Amino acid sequence: MISCDYVRHMARYNRWMNDKLYAVAATLPQTALDAERGAFFGSISGTLNHLLVADTIWLKRLAAHPAGFASLKPLQELAMPARLDLPLVDGFAAQQQRRQQLDALIVQWSQELTPAALAQVLDYHNMRGEAQSRPLPEVLVHLFNHQTHHRGQLTTLLSQLGLDVGVTDLIAMPAA
């Protein structure tokens, strides 16, 4: 289905796009970031927070993978979010810092991923506490697709405010 190279490429794309989004969002006052805009998670800051929550959840699940990824050990000190809208940090600067930390972890983890680890199944519990077992490639496609979905919402919200994130196409990402 997917390769380790695909995962590494998507990890880089994820970081590139998040850097672009946060650079544009940083031009707005906190009140504009917090304003209700009718998105799934309400506001720009609510949507940015949701991505932090979802990525934290998935990275903590990946940290329990049988491969024992050393790069994900720092996540042990973070609590597992109990809700998909749980505020993880206070204010935009803290959100941006957490985003950069998570993106660095995702890139570092992607470098650690091996074909053998990718071929395994990930066992985890969903938000309702139900045991799940999914092929790791399926989980990773979901992780990156989920990020892209909500970043699309964010680019729309920013565009409605007259702000341009620029080109978002994967093919336009600068070479490593």
PDB file of C-alpha atoms in Angstrom:
ATOM      1  CA  MET A   1       0.000   0.000   0.000  1.00  0.00           C
ATOM      2  CA  ILE A   2       2.539   2.651   1.086  1.00  0.00           C
ATOM      3  CA  SER A   3       6.283   2.740   1.652  1.00  0.00           C
ATOM      4  CA  CYS A   4       8.580   4.246   4.257  1.00  0.00           C
ATOM      5  CA  ASP A   5       9.596   6.829   1.653  1.00  0.00           C
ATOM      6  CA  TYR A   6       5.940   7.840   1.255  1.00  0.00           C
ATOM      7  CA  VAL A   7       5.627   8.313   5.022  1.00  0.00           C
ATOM      8  CA  ARG A   8       8.801  10.426   5.120  1.00  0.00           C
ATOM      9  CA  HIS A   9       7.552  12.544   2.226  1.00  0.00           C
ATOM     10  CA  MET A  10       4.192  13.102   3.917  1.00  0.00           C
ATOM     11  CA  ALA A  11       5.895  13.955   7.225  1.00  0.00           C
ATOM     12  CA  ARG A  12       7.896  16.653   5.434  1.00  0.00           C
ATOM     13  CA  TYR A  13       4.752  17.921   3.672  1.00  0.00           C
ATOM     14  CA  ASN A  14       2.904  18.041   6.969  1.00  0.00           C
ATOM     15  CA  ARG A  15       5.632  20.187   8.540  1.00  0.00           C
ATOM     16  CA  TRP A  16       5.920  22.436   5.474  1.00  0.00           C
ATOM     17  CA  MET A  17       2.182  23.108   5.360  1.00  0.00           C
ATOM     18  CA  ASN A  18       1.869  23.636   9.097  1.00  0.00           C
ATOM     19  CA  ASP A  19       4.733  26.147   8.991  1.00  0.00           C
ATOM     20  CA  LYS A  20       2.944  28.010   6.186  1.00  0.00           C
ATOM     21  CA  LEU A  21      -0.408  28.012   7.998  1.00  0.00           C
ATOM     22  CA  TYR A  22       1.036  29.174  11.293  1.00  0.00           C
ATOM     23  CA  ALA A  23       3.037  31.939   9.575  1.00  0.00           C
ATOM     24  CA  VAL A  24      -0.162  33.358   8.092  1.00  0.00           C
ATOM     25  CA  ALA A  25      -2.258  32.789  11.233  1.00  0.00           C
ATOM     26  CA  ALA A  26       0.413  34.605  13.272  1.00  0.00           C
ATOM     27  CA  THR A  27      -0.567  37.838  11.495  1.00  0.00           C
ATOM     28  CA  LEU A  28      -3.989  37.749  13.185  1.00  0.00           C
ATOM     29  CA  PRO A  29      -4.816  38.922  16.696  1.00  0.00           C
ATOM     30  CA  GLN A  30      -5.894  36.234  19.175  1.00  0.00           C
ATOM     31  CA  THR A  31      -9.490  37.518  19.036  1.00  0.00           C
ATOM     32  CA  ALA A  32      -9.627  36.822  15.288  1.00  0.00           C
ATOM     33  CA  LEU A  33      -8.107  33.373  15.814  1.00  0.00           C
ATOM     34  CA  ASP A  34     -10.691  32.588  18.510  1.00  0.00           C
ATOM     35  CA  ALA A  35     -13.728  33.984  16.653  1.00  0.00           C
ATOM     36  CA  GLU A  36     -16.458  31.465  15.805  1.00  0.00           C
ATOM     37  CA  ARG A  37     -16.325  30.817  12.063  1.00  0.00           C
ATOM     38  CA  GLY A  38     -18.642  27.826  11.602  1.00  0.00           C
ATOM     39  CA  ALA A  39     -15.852  25.278  11.119  1.00  0.00           C
ATOM     40  CA  PHE A  40     -16.064  21.764  12.583  1.00  0.00           C
ATOM     41  CA  PHE A  41     -14.083  22.989  15.585  1.00  0.00           C
ATOM     42  CA  GLY A  42     -15.482  26.502  15.507  1.00  0.00           C
ATOM     43  CA  SER A  43     -12.564  28.852  15.126  1.00  0.00           C
ATOM     44  CA  ILE A  44      -9.124  28.951  13.565  1.00  0.00           C
ATOM     45  CA  SER A  45      -7.545  28.324  16.968  1.00  0.00           C
ATOM     46  CA  GLY A  46     -10.072  25.544  17.656  1.00  0.00           C
ATOM     47  CA  THR A  47      -9.150  23.827  14.392  1.00  0.00           C
ATOM     48  CA  LEU A  48      -5.417  24.251  15.012  1.00  0.00           C
ATOM     49  CA  ASN A  49      -5.943  22.793  18.491  1.00  0.00           C
ATOM     50  CA  HIS A  50      -7.914  19.846  17.121  1.00  0.00           C
ATOM     51  CA  LEU A  51      -4.993  18.952  14.867  1.00  0.00           C
ATOM     52  CA  LEU A  52      -2.676  19.070  17.884  1.00  0.00           C
ATOM     53  CA  VAL A  53      -5.061  16.820  19.818  1.00  0.00           C
ATOM     54  CA  ALA A  54      -5.518  14.291  17.009  1.00  0.00           C
ATOM     55  CA  ASP A  55      -1.799  14.142  16.250  1.00  0.00           C
ATOM     56  CA  THR A  56      -1.013  13.697  19.948  1.00  0.00           C
ATOM     57  CA  ILE A  57      -3.499  10.830  20.168  1.00  0.00           C
ATOM     58  CA  TRP A  58      -2.131   9.069  17.091  1.00  0.00           C
ATOM     59  CA  LEU A  59       1.503   9.623  18.039  1.00  0.00           C
ATOM     60  CA  LYS A  60       0.872   8.233  21.522  1.00  0.00           C
ATOM     61  CA  ARG A  61      -0.759   5.199  19.902  1.00  0.00           C
ATOM     62  CA  LEU A  62       2.232   4.829  17.573  1.00  0.00           C
ATOM     63  CA  ALA A  63       4.538   5.055  20.593  1.00  0.00           C
ATOM     64  CA  ALA A  64       2.984   1.783  21.784  1.00  0.00           C
ATOM     65  CA  HIS A  65       3.800   0.032  18.475  1.00  0.00           C
ATOM     66  CA  PRO A  66       5.838  -3.180  18.946  1.00  0.00           C
ATOM     67  CA  ALA A  67       8.789  -1.561  17.123  1.00  0.00           C
ATOM     68  CA  GLY A  68       9.315   0.661  20.177  1.00  0.00           C
ATOM     69  CA  PHE A  69      10.121   3.879  18.296  1.00  0.00           C
ATOM     70  CA  ALA A  70      12.716   5.761  20.349  1.00  0.00           C
ATOM     71  CA  SER A  71      11.761   9.089  18.776  1.00  0.00           C
ATOM     72  CA  LEU A  72       8.283   8.888  20.334  1.00  0.00           C
ATOM     73  CA  LYS A  73       9.490   8.358  23.924  1.00  0.00           C
ATOM     74  CA  PRO A  74       9.015  12.087  24.795  1.00  0.00           C
ATOM     75  CA  LEU A  75       5.269  11.605  24.308  1.00  0.00           C
ATOM     76  CA  GLN A  76       5.073   9.459  27.431  1.00  0.00           C
ATOM     77  CA  GLU A  77       5.027  12.627  29.539  1.00  0.00           C
ATOM     78  CA  LEU A  78       2.007  14.017  27.664  1.00  0.00           C
ATOM     79  CA  ALA A  79      -1.432  12.989  28.874  1.00  0.00           C
ATOM     80  CA  MET A  80      -3.715  11.247  26.393  1.00  0.00           C
ATOM     81  CA  PRO A  81      -6.358  13.822  25.412  1.00  0.00           C
ATOM     82  CA  ALA A  82      -9.827  12.783  26.559  1.00  0.00           C
ATOM     83  CA  ARG A  83     -11.693  14.817  23.913  1.00  0.00           C
ATOM     84  CA  LEU A  84     -11.012  15.851  20.331  1.00  0.00           C
ATOM     85  CA  ASP A  85     -11.571  19.511  21.263  1.00  0.00           C
ATOM     86  CA  LEU A  86      -9.665  19.525  24.564  1.00  0.00           C
ATOM     87  CA  PRO A  87      -7.485  22.656  24.714  1.00  0.00           C
ATOM     88  CA  LEU A  88      -3.899  21.417  24.990  1.00  0.00           C
ATOM     89  CA  VAL A  89      -2.104  24.735  25.448  1.00  0.00           C
ATOM     90  CA  ASP A  90      -3.012  28.343  26.141  1.00  0.00           C
ATOM     91  CA  GLY A  91      -2.630  30.912  23.352  1.00  0.00           C
ATOM     92  CA  PHE A  92      -1.331  30.984  19.814  1.00  0.00           C
ATOM     93  CA  ALA A  93       2.391  31.108  20.639  1.00  0.00           C
ATOM     94  CA  ALA A  94       2.094  27.953  22.763  1.00  0.00           C
ATOM     95  CA  GLN A  95       0.034  26.286  20.006  1.00  0.00           C
ATOM     96  CA  GLN A  96       2.691  27.111  17.444  1.00  0.00           C
ATOM     97  CA  GLN A  97       5.466  25.801  19.683  1.00  0.00           C
ATOM     98  CA  ARG A  98       3.579  22.527  20.304  1.00  0.00           C
ATOM     99  CA  ARG A  99       2.907  22.189  16.568  1.00  0.00           C
ATOM    100  CA  GLN A 100       6.602  22.571  15.785  1.00  0.00           C
ATOM    101  CA  GLN A 101       7.471  19.982  18.442  1.00  0.00           C
ATOM    102  CA  LEU A 102       4.954  17.469  17.099  1.00  0.00           C
ATOM    103  CA  ASP A 103       6.000  18.051  13.499  1.00  0.00           C
ATOM    104  CA  ALA A 104       9.653  17.512  14.422  1.00  0.00           C
ATOM    105  CA  LEU A 105       8.659  14.268  16.168  1.00  0.00           C
ATOM    106  CA  ILE A 106       6.689  13.105  13.136  1.00  0.00           C
ATOM    107  CA  VAL A 107       9.642  13.767  10.826  1.00  0.00           C
ATOM    108  CA  GLN A 108      12.088  12.115  13.229  1.00  0.00           C
ATOM    109  CA  TRP A 109       9.772   9.128  13.703  1.00  0.00           C
ATOM    110  CA  SER A 110       9.362   8.765   9.915  1.00  0.00           C
ATOM    111  CA  GLN A 111      13.147   8.405   9.612  1.00  0.00           C
ATOM    112  CA  GLU A 112      13.025   5.613  12.180  1.00  0.00           C
ATOM    113  CA  LEU A 113      10.235   3.706  10.406  1.00  0.00           C
ATOM    114  CA  THR A 114      11.319   0.451   8.746  1.00  0.00           C
ATOM    115  CA  PRO A 115       9.542  -1.772   6.224  1.00  0.00           C
ATOM    116  CA  ALA A 116       9.229  -4.458   8.921  1.00  0.00           C
ATOM    117  CA  ALA A 117       7.542  -2.038  11.326  1.00  0.00           C
ATOM    118  CA  LEU A 118       5.317  -0.717   8.533  1.00  0.00           C
ATOM    119  CA  ALA A 119       4.156  -4.274   7.803  1.00  0.00           C
ATOM    120  CA  GLN A 120       2.803  -4.723  11.328  1.00  0.00           C
ATOM    121  CA  VAL A 121      -0.605  -4.077  12.786  1.00  0.00           C
ATOM    122  CA  LEU A 122      -1.219  -1.307  15.327  1.00  0.00           C
ATOM    123  CA  ASP A 123      -3.332  -2.263  18.317  1.00  0.00           C
ATOM    124  CA  TYR A 124      -4.899   0.654  20.199  1.00  0.00           C
ATOM    125  CA  HIS A 125      -8.067   1.846  21.904  1.00  0.00           C
ATOM    126  CA  ASN A 126     -10.341   4.386  20.273  1.00  0.00           C
ATOM    127  CA  MET A 127     -11.805   7.398  22.095  1.00  0.00           C
ATOM    128  CA  ARG A 128     -14.621   5.214  23.457  1.00  0.00           C
ATOM    129  CA  GLY A 129     -12.094   2.763  24.903  1.00  0.00           C
ATOM    130  CA  GLU A 130     -12.848   0.047  22.346  1.00  0.00           C
ATOM    131  CA  ALA A 131      -9.944  -2.146  21.259  1.00  0.00           C
ATOM    132  CA  GLN A 132      -8.913  -1.637  17.649  1.00  0.00           C
ATOM    133  CA  SER A 133      -6.421  -3.377  15.396  1.00  0.00           C
ATOM    134  CA  ARG A 134      -5.467  -1.795  12.073  1.00  0.00           C
ATOM    135  CA  PRO A 135      -2.659  -2.288   9.568  1.00  0.00           C
ATOM    136  CA  LEU A 136      -0.099   0.452  10.185  1.00  0.00           C
ATOM    137  CA  PRO A 137      -0.234   1.724   6.576  1.00  0.00           C
ATOM    138  CA  GLU A 138      -3.990   2.343   6.974  1.00  0.00           C
ATOM    139  CA  VAL A 139      -3.385   4.275  10.198  1.00  0.00           C
ATOM    140  CA  LEU A 140      -0.690   6.421   8.593  1.00  0.00           C
ATOM    141  CA  VAL A 141      -2.764   7.243   5.518  1.00  0.00           C
ATOM    142  CA  HIS A 142      -5.524   8.288   7.931  1.00  0.00           C
ATOM    143  CA  LEU A 143      -3.107  10.424   9.978  1.00  0.00           C
ATOM    144  CA  PHE A 144      -1.897  12.396   6.970  1.00  0.00           C
ATOM    145  CA  ASN A 145      -5.324  12.567   5.306  1.00  0.00           C
ATOM    146  CA  HIS A 146      -6.885  13.919   8.516  1.00  0.00           C
ATOM    147  CA  GLN A 147      -4.260  16.647   8.722  1.00  0.00           C
ATOM    148  CA  THR A 148      -4.840  17.615   5.078  1.00  0.00           C
ATOM    149  CA  HIS A 149      -8.610  17.698   5.591  1.00  0.00           C
ATOM    150  CA  HIS A 150      -8.449  20.186   8.460  1.00  0.00           C
ATOM    151  CA  ARG A 151      -5.670  22.251   6.879  1.00  0.00           C
ATOM    152  CA  GLY A 152      -8.025  22.668   3.917  1.00  0.00           C
ATOM    153  CA  GLN A 153     -10.591  24.095   6.306  1.00  0.00           C
ATOM    154  CA  LEU A 154      -7.964  26.421   7.756  1.00  0.00           C
ATOM    155  CA  THR A 155      -6.858  27.706   4.359  1.00  0.00           C
ATOM    156  CA  THR A 156     -10.516  28.456   3.596  1.00  0.00           C
ATOM    157  CA  LEU A 157     -11.028  30.300   6.894  1.00  0.00           C
ATOM    158  CA  LEU A 158      -7.870  32.334   6.331  1.00  0.00           C
ATOM    159  CA  SER A 159      -8.859  33.047   2.720  1.00  0.00           C
ATOM    160  CA  GLN A 160     -12.224  34.350   3.931  1.00  0.00           C
ATOM    161  CA  LEU A 161     -10.230  36.858   5.992  1.00  0.00           C
ATOM    162  CA  GLY A 162      -8.277  37.936   2.902  1.00  0.00           C
ATOM    163  CA  LEU A 163      -5.140  35.986   3.829  1.00  0.00           C
ATOM    164  CA  ASP A 164      -3.324  33.739   1.350  1.00  0.00           C
ATOM    165  CA  VAL A 165      -1.401  30.689   2.546  1.00  0.00           C
ATOM    166  CA  GLY A 166       0.066  30.266  -0.928  1.00  0.00           C
ATOM    167  CA  VAL A 167       0.439  27.074  -2.894  1.00  0.00           C
ATOM    168  CA  THR A 168      -0.610  24.027  -0.888  1.00  0.00           C
ATOM    169  CA  ASP A 169      -0.054  21.327  -3.497  1.00  0.00           C
ATOM    170  CA  LEU A 170       2.149  18.451  -2.399  1.00  0.00           C
ATOM    171  CA  ILE A 171       3.943  18.555  -5.751  1.00  0.00           C
ATOM    172  CA  ALA A 172       4.983  22.181  -5.056  1.00  0.00           C
ATOM    173  CA  MET A 173       6.814  21.353  -1.830  1.00  0.00           C
ATOM    174  CA  PRO A 174      10.488  22.313  -2.114  1.00  0.00           C
ATOM    175  CA  ALA A 175      12.940  19.417  -2.367  1.00  0.00           C
ATOM    176  CA  ALA A 176      14.576  18.307   0.873  1.00  0.00           C
TER     177      ALA A 176
END
